[in-house]
CSV table of C-alpha atoms in Angstrom, one decimal:
chain,number,residue,atom,x,y,z
O,1,MET,CA,189.1,-0.7,-49.6
O,2,LYS,CA,190.9,2.5,-50.3
O,3,GLN,CA,189.2,4.6,-53.0
O,4,ASP,CA,191.4,5.1,-56.1
O,5,LEU,CA,191.0,8.9,-56.2
O,6,LYS,CA,193.2,11.2,-58.3
O,7,LEU,CA,192.5,14.9,-58.4
O,8,ILE,CA,193.8,17.3,-61.1
O,9,SER,CA,194.3,21.0,-60.1
O,10,MET,CA,193.4,23.4,-62.9
O,11,SER,CA,196.5,25.4,-62.0
O,12,ASP,CA,198.5,22.5,-63.4
O,13,VAL,CA,196.6,22.4,-66.6
O,14,GLN,CA,198.4,24.2,-69.5
O,15,ALA,CA,196.0,26.3,-71.5
O,16,GLU,CA,196.1,25.7,-75.2
O,17,GLU,CA,194.8,27.7,-78.1
O,18,VAL,CA,192.4,26.1,-80.5
O,19,LYS,CA,193.8,25.4,-83.9
O,20,TRP,CA,191.6,25.5,-87.0
O,21,LEU,CA,191.2,23.7,-90.3
O,22,TRP,CA,188.7,26.4,-91.3
O,23,TYR,CA,187.9,29.1,-88.8
O,24,PRO,CA,185.3,29.2,-87.2
O,25,TYR,CA,183.6,26.2,-88.9
O,26,ILE,CA,186.0,23.2,-88.5
O,27,PRO,CA,188.5,23.0,-85.6
O,28,LEU,CA,191.5,20.7,-85.7
O,29,GLY,CA,191.6,17.9,-83.2
O,30,LYS,CA,187.9,18.0,-82.7
O,31,VAL,CA,184.7,16.5,-84.2
O,32,THR,CA,182.4,18.5,-86.5
O,33,ILE,CA,179.0,17.3,-87.8
O,34,ILE,CA,177.7,18.3,-91.2
O,35,GLN,CA,174.0,17.4,-91.5
O,36,GLY,CA,171.1,17.9,-93.8
O,37,ASP,CA,168.4,16.1,-95.8
O,38,PRO,CA,169.4,13.6,-98.5
O,39,GLY,CA,170.4,15.2,-101.8
O,40,GLU,CA,171.0,18.7,-100.4
O,41,GLY,CA,174.7,18.7,-101.3
O,42,LYS,CA,176.5,17.7,-98.1
O,43,THR,CA,178.9,15.4,-99.8
O,44,THR,CA,179.5,17.8,-102.7
O,45,PHE,CA,180.3,20.6,-100.3
O,46,VAL,CA,182.8,18.5,-98.4
O,47,LEU,CA,184.5,17.2,-101.6
O,48,ALA,CA,184.8,20.7,-102.9
O,49,MET,CA,186.4,21.8,-99.6
O,50,ILE,CA,188.8,18.8,-99.8
O,51,ALA,CA,189.8,19.8,-103.3
O,52,LEU,CA,190.9,23.3,-102.0
O,53,LEU,CA,192.8,21.7,-99.1
O,54,THR,CA,194.7,19.3,-101.3
O,55,ARG,CA,195.7,22.1,-103.7
O,56,GLY,CA,196.7,24.5,-100.8
O,57,GLU,CA,194.2,27.1,-101.8
O,58,PRO,CA,192.2,29.3,-99.5
O,59,LEU,CA,188.8,28.0,-98.2
O,60,PRO,CA,185.7,30.2,-98.9
O,61,GLU,CA,185.9,33.6,-97.3
O,62,ARG,CA,189.5,33.1,-96.3
O,63,ASP,CA,192.4,35.1,-97.7
O,64,THR,CA,195.2,32.7,-96.7
O,65,ALA,CA,195.7,29.0,-97.0
O,66,ALA,CA,197.8,26.3,-95.4
O,67,GLU,CA,200.2,24.1,-97.4
O,68,PRO,CA,198.6,21.4,-99.5
O,69,MET,CA,197.4,18.6,-97.1
O,70,SER,CA,196.1,15.0,-97.2
O,71,ALA,CA,192.6,14.0,-96.3
O,72,ILE,CA,191.0,10.6,-95.6
O,73,TYR,CA,187.5,10.1,-97.0
O,74,GLN,CA,185.3,7.2,-96.2
O,75,THR,CA,181.9,6.7,-97.8
O,76,ALA,CA,179.4,3.9,-97.4
O,77,GLU,CA,176.9,5.4,-99.9
O,78,ASP,CA,178.8,6.4,-103.1
O,79,GLY,CA,181.1,4.4,-105.4
O,80,LEU,CA,184.8,5.5,-105.4
O,81,ALA,CA,185.3,5.0,-109.1
O,82,ASP,CA,182.0,6.2,-110.5
O,83,THR,CA,181.1,9.0,-108.1
O,84,ILE,CA,183.8,10.2,-105.7
O,85,ARG,CA,186.8,10.2,-108.1
O,86,PRO,CA,184.8,12.0,-110.9
O,87,ARG,CA,183.6,14.6,-108.5
O,88,LEU,CA,187.1,15.2,-107.1
O,89,ASP,CA,188.5,15.5,-110.6
O,90,SER,CA,185.8,18.1,-111.5
O,91,PHE,CA,186.9,20.2,-108.5
O,92,GLY,CA,190.5,19.9,-109.5
O,93,ALA,CA,191.6,18.0,-106.4
O,94,ASP,CA,195.0,16.5,-106.0
O,95,CYS,CA,193.7,12.9,-105.8
O,96,SER,CA,197.1,11.6,-104.6
O,97,ARG,CA,196.4,13.4,-101.3
O,98,VAL,CA,192.9,11.9,-100.9
O,99,LEU,CA,193.2,8.5,-99.1
O,100,VAL,CA,190.7,5.8,-98.4
O,101,ILE,CA,191.0,3.0,-95.8
O,102,ASP,CA,190.3,-0.3,-97.5
O,103,GLU,CA,187.2,-1.8,-96.0
O,104,SER,CA,187.0,-4.9,-98.3
O,105,ARG,CA,188.0,-7.3,-95.6
O,106,LYS,CA,186.6,-5.5,-92.6
O,107,GLU,CA,184.1,-2.6,-92.3
O,108,LEU,CA,185.3,0.5,-90.6
O,109,THR,CA,183.7,1.9,-87.4
O,110,LEU,CA,184.1,5.0,-85.4
O,111,SER,CA,186.0,2.9,-82.8
O,112,ASP,CA,188.4,1.3,-85.3
O,113,GLU,CA,192.1,1.6,-84.5
O,114,ARG,CA,192.8,2.0,-88.2
O,115,LEU,CA,191.5,5.6,-88.1
O,116,GLU,CA,194.4,6.7,-85.9
O,117,ALA,CA,196.9,4.5,-87.7
O,118,ALA,CA,195.9,6.0,-91.1
O,119,VAL,CA,196.3,9.5,-89.7
O,120,ARG,CA,199.7,8.9,-88.3
O,121,GLU,CA,200.9,7.1,-91.5
O,122,THR,CA,199.6,9.7,-93.9
O,123,GLY,CA,199.8,12.9,-91.9
O,124,ALA,CA,196.2,13.6,-92.9
O,125,ARG,CA,194.7,16.7,-91.3
O,126,LEU,CA,191.1,15.7,-92.0
O,127,ILE,CA,189.0,12.5,-91.8
O,128,VAL,CA,185.5,12.4,-93.2
O,129,LEU,CA,183.1,9.6,-92.5
O,130,ASP,CA,180.0,9.7,-94.8
O,131,PRO,CA,177.4,9.0,-93.5
O,132,LEU,CA,177.9,8.9,-89.7
O,133,GLN,CA,175.1,6.3,-89.3
O,134,ALA,CA,177.0,3.7,-91.4
O,135,TYR,CA,180.1,3.8,-89.1
O,136,LEU,CA,178.6,3.2,-85.7
O,137,GLY,CA,178.9,-0.6,-85.9
O,138,SER,CA,176.2,-3.2,-86.5
O,139,ASP,CA,175.6,-3.8,-82.8
O,140,VAL,CA,175.2,-0.2,-81.8
O,141,ASP,CA,171.8,1.4,-81.3
O,142,MET,CA,172.1,5.0,-82.5
O,143,HIS,CA,169.2,6.1,-80.2
O,144,ARG,CA,170.8,4.9,-77.0
O,145,ALA,CA,172.9,7.5,-75.3
O,146,ASN,CA,174.7,4.9,-73.1
O,147,GLU,CA,176.0,3.2,-76.3
O,148,ILE,CA,176.8,6.4,-78.2
O,149,ARG,CA,178.8,8.2,-75.5
O,150,PRO,CA,181.7,5.8,-75.2
O,151,ILE,CA,182.1,5.6,-78.9
O,152,PHE,CA,182.2,9.3,-79.3
O,153,LYS,CA,184.5,9.7,-76.3
O,154,ARG,CA,187.1,7.4,-78.0
O,155,LEU,CA,186.7,9.2,-81.3
O,156,CYS,CA,187.1,12.6,-79.7
O,157,ALA,CA,190.2,11.4,-77.9
O,158,MET,CA,191.7,10.1,-81.2
O,159,ALA,CA,191.1,13.5,-82.8
O,160,GLU,CA,192.7,15.3,-79.9
O,161,ARG,CA,195.8,13.0,-79.9
O,162,THR,CA,196.4,13.3,-83.6
O,163,GLY,CA,195.3,16.9,-84.1
O,164,CYS,CA,193.2,15.8,-87.0
O,165,ALA,CA,189.8,17.3,-87.8
O,166,VAL,CA,187.1,14.7,-87.9
O,167,ILE,CA,183.9,15.4,-90.0
O,168,LEU,CA,180.9,13.2,-89.6
O,169,ILE,CA,178.2,13.7,-92.3
O,170,GLY,CA,174.8,12.9,-91.1
O,171,HIS,CA,171.2,12.7,-92.4
O,172,MET,CA,168.4,14.5,-90.7
O,173,ASN,CA,165.0,13.0,-89.7
O,174,LYS,CA,161.8,14.1,-91.4
O,175,MET,CA,160.2,15.9,-88.4
O,176,GLN,CA,159.2,19.2,-89.9
O,177,GLY,CA,158.9,22.3,-87.7
O,178,GLN,CA,161.5,21.1,-85.3
O,179,LYS,CA,164.8,22.9,-84.3
O,180,ALA,CA,167.9,21.5,-86.0
O,181,SER,CA,169.1,20.1,-82.7
O,182,TYR,CA,166.2,17.6,-82.7
O,183,ARG,CA,166.3,16.8,-86.4
O,184,GLY,CA,169.6,14.9,-86.4
O,185,LEU,CA,169.2,11.1,-86.6
O,186,GLY,CA,169.8,9.2,-83.4
O,187,SER,CA,170.8,10.3,-80.0
O,188,ILE,CA,171.2,14.0,-79.1
O,189,ASP,CA,174.6,12.9,-77.8
O,190,PHE,CA,175.9,13.1,-81.4
O,191,ARG,CA,175.4,16.8,-81.3
O,192,ALA,CA,176.6,17.2,-77.7
O,193,ALA,CA,179.9,15.6,-78.5
O,194,ALA,CA,180.6,17.7,-81.6
O,195,ARG,CA,182.3,21.0,-81.2
O,196,SER,CA,180.8,22.4,-84.4
O,197,VAL,CA,177.6,21.5,-86.2
O,198,LEU,CA,176.8,22.7,-89.8
O,199,VAL,CA,173.5,22.4,-91.6
O,200,VAL,CA,173.3,22.1,-95.4
O,201,GLY,CA,170.1,22.9,-97.2
O,202,ARG,CA,168.3,24.8,-99.9
O,203,LEU,CA,165.6,27.5,-100.2
O,204,LYS,CA,162.3,26.9,-102.0
O,205,ASP,CA,162.7,29.9,-104.4
O,206,GLU,CA,166.3,29.2,-105.4
O,207,PRO,CA,166.6,25.4,-106.0
O,208,HIS,CA,170.1,25.6,-107.4
O,209,ILE,CA,171.5,27.5,-104.4
O,210,ARG,CA,172.6,25.6,-101.3
O,211,VAL,CA,173.5,27.2,-98.0
O,212,VAL,CA,175.8,25.9,-95.2
O,213,ALA,CA,174.6,27.5,-91.9
O,214,HIS,CA,176.5,27.3,-88.6
O,215,ASP,CA,174.1,25.6,-86.0
O,216,LYS,CA,176.5,25.0,-83.1
O,217,SER,CA,179.9,26.5,-82.3
O,218,SER,CA,181.5,25.7,-78.9
O,219,LEU,CA,184.9,27.1,-79.6
O,220,ALA,CA,184.3,30.3,-81.4
O,221,PRO,CA,181.5,32.7,-82.5
O,222,GLU,CA,179.2,31.2,-85.1
O,223,GLY,CA,180.4,31.9,-88.6
O,224,ALA,CA,178.4,33.5,-91.4
O,225,SER,CA,176.4,31.2,-93.7
O,226,ILE,CA,178.2,30.2,-96.9
O,227,ALA,CA,176.3,29.7,-100.2
O,228,PHE,CA,177.2,27.5,-103.1
O,229,GLU,CA,175.5,26.6,-106.4
O,230,LEU,CA,174.8,23.2,-107.9
O,231,ASP,CA,173.6,24.0,-111.4
O,232,PRO,CA,173.1,21.3,-114.1
O,233,ASP,CA,174.7,23.6,-116.7
O,234,THR,CA,177.5,25.4,-114.8
O,235,GLY,CA,178.2,22.8,-112.1
O,236,PHE,CA,179.6,23.8,-108.7
O,237,GLN,CA,180.4,27.3,-107.7
O,238,TRP,CA,181.2,29.0,-104.4
O,239,LYS,CA,178.8,32.0,-103.9
O,240,GLY,CA,180.1,33.6,-100.7
O,241,CYS,CA,178.5,34.7,-97.4
O,242,CYS,CA,174.8,35.3,-96.9
O,243,ASP,CA,172.4,36.1,-94.0
O,244,THR,CA,170.4,32.9,-94.2
O,245,THR,CA,169.7,31.3,-90.8
O,246,VAL,CA,169.4,27.7,-89.9
O,247,GLU,CA,165.7,28.2,-89.2
O,248,GLN,CA,165.1,29.7,-92.7
O,249,LEU,CA,167.1,26.8,-94.2
O,250,LEU,CA,165.1,24.1,-92.5
O,251,SER,CA,161.8,25.8,-93.5
O,252,GLY,CA,162.9,26.7,-97.0
O,253,SER,CA,162.0,30.3,-96.5
O,254,GLY,CA,164.0,33.5,-97.3
O,255,THR,CA,166.3,34.4,-100.1
O,256,VAL,CA,170.0,34.3,-100.8
O,257,GLN,CA,172.0,37.3,-101.9
O,258,THR,CA,175.8,37.3,-101.5
O,259,LYS,CA,178.4,39.8,-102.6
O,260,THR,CA,179.6,37.3,-105.1
O,261,MET,CA,176.2,37.0,-106.6
O,262,LEU,CA,175.8,40.8,-106.5
O,263,MET,CA,179.1,41.1,-108.4
O,264,GLU,CA,178.1,38.5,-110.9
O,265,ASP,CA,174.9,40.5,-111.7
O,266,ALA,CA,177.0,43.7,-112.1
O,267,LEU,CA,179.4,41.9,-114.5
O,268,ARG,CA,176.5,40.7,-116.6
O,269,GLU,CA,175.1,44.2,-116.8
O,270,LEU,CA,178.5,45.9,-117.4
O,271,LEU,CA,180.0,43.5,-119.9
O,272,THR,CA,177.6,43.7,-122.7
O,273,GLN,CA,180.7,44.5,-124.7
O,274,PRO,CA,184.4,44.4,-123.9
O,275,THR,CA,185.0,46.8,-121.1
O,276,PRO,CA,188.3,48.3,-119.7
O,277,ALA,CA,189.5,46.5,-116.6
O,278,GLU,CA,189.7,49.8,-114.7
O,279,GLU,CA,185.9,50.3,-115.2
O,280,VAL,CA,185.3,46.9,-113.8
O,281,GLN,CA,187.5,47.6,-110.8
O,282,LYS,CA,185.7,51.0,-110.3
O,283,ARG,CA,182.3,49.3,-110.3
O,284,ALA,CA,183.5,46.7,-107.8
O,285,SER,CA,184.7,49.5,-105.5
O,286,GLU,CA,181.3,51.2,-105.7
O,287,LEU,CA,179.7,48.0,-104.6
O,288,ASP,CA,182.3,47.6,-101.8
O,289,ILE,CA,183.4,44.3,-103.4
O,290,SER,CA,186.8,42.9,-102.5
O,291,GLN,CA,189.3,41.9,-105.1
O,292,ARG,CA,189.0,38.3,-104.0
O,293,THR,CA,185.2,38.3,-104.4
O,294,LEU,CA,185.6,40.1,-107.8
O,295,MET,CA,187.9,37.3,-109.1
O,296,ILE,CA,185.6,34.6,-107.8
O,297,ALA,CA,182.7,36.2,-109.7
O,298,LYS,CA,184.9,36.5,-112.8
O,299,LYS,CA,185.8,32.8,-112.6
O,300,ASN,CA,182.1,31.8,-112.0
O,301,LEU,CA,181.0,33.6,-115.2
O,302,GLY,CA,184.0,32.5,-117.3
O,303,VAL,CA,184.9,36.2,-117.9
O,304,ILE,CA,187.9,36.6,-120.2
O,305,SER,CA,190.7,39.2,-119.9
O,306,GLU,CA,192.6,40.3,-123.0
O,307,LYS,CA,194.9,43.1,-123.9
O,308,GLN,CA,194.1,45.5,-126.7
O,309,GLY,CA,196.9,47.9,-127.3
O,310,GLU,CA,198.1,49.1,-123.9
O,311,ARG,CA,194.8,48.4,-122.0
O,312,TRP,CA,193.3,45.3,-120.5
O,313,TYR,CA,189.7,44.6,-121.2
O,314,TRP,CA,187.2,42.2,-119.7
O,315,ARG,CA,184.5,40.5,-121.8
O,316,MET,CA,181.9,37.7,-121.5
O,317,PRO,CA,182.7,34.4,-123.3
O,318,GLY,CA,181.4,34.2,-126.8
O,319,GLN,CA,181.8,37.8,-127.7
O,320,GLY,CA,184.0,36.9,-130.6
O,321,CYS,CA,187.5,38.0,-129.6
O,322,LYS,CA,190.6,35.9,-129.1
O,323,ASP,CA,190.8,34.6,-125.6
O,324,VAL,CA,193.7,36.1,-123.6
O,325,THR,CA,193.9,35.3,-119.9
O,326,VAL,CA,195.6,37.6,-117.3
């Protein structure tokens, strides 16, 4: 019997440039895993990101943005009406661009043909499945590589055909002192198939601050860690880049200091009374703070701009003047 052999010469393969939803964290047409312990803010981080994408606003640490885009978000843990929609509203998302595949008659899996059909019908550039473990299928053992590999192969092929970014949100196991690569639930083949892996966690000394650290990047250099805040009083706020490593994040050690946080501290110190805008700009320049970071810090603190005579002044909320926004 003649062997059915077909060889491909690399000289016939057309090289392609990787396209990105968010460089260097989330590639288009590929699978990204976002993992962390329960309650660390993985879902909140993703929903805040989706809100920016649906509004056509720049993602953290990016100066430019794509046109507003649609995203498909599937969750097996949170209610759409009482949890997901209120969170999206709080982030200012365009909810008409956030779609959900109806699972009332049939539960969705990673191998489901409805994933690709939904992407093609909606033009979505992002699919999120939260959590990964819930979408494997009831007859799949997540610890068996021979069962995981074909599922991920089909999922990766779907992502490549459609050019859609796929995010899988996963929990981590409770094994302390282990590297991140061994703390993901299930087979190590999950991590092997993903082109990018992000870890979300918090540090012991700063419980309201969360950090997203790049743990694997197959298509670009690893990106800087990104901090955000989940505060009971002020809610969600982006805090900018920091030096926290994955190892520090998993052990809870270290501290977080970003340029956004540095500028926030400077504004608190400077704006004890209404202050001319040029003095604020001068202080930002002294700290080597970009205009974008300055405006994020201003937004986070609720700083108000108002014109008095021919000059613009910045002040903290509650200082008793009429609110005038630039």
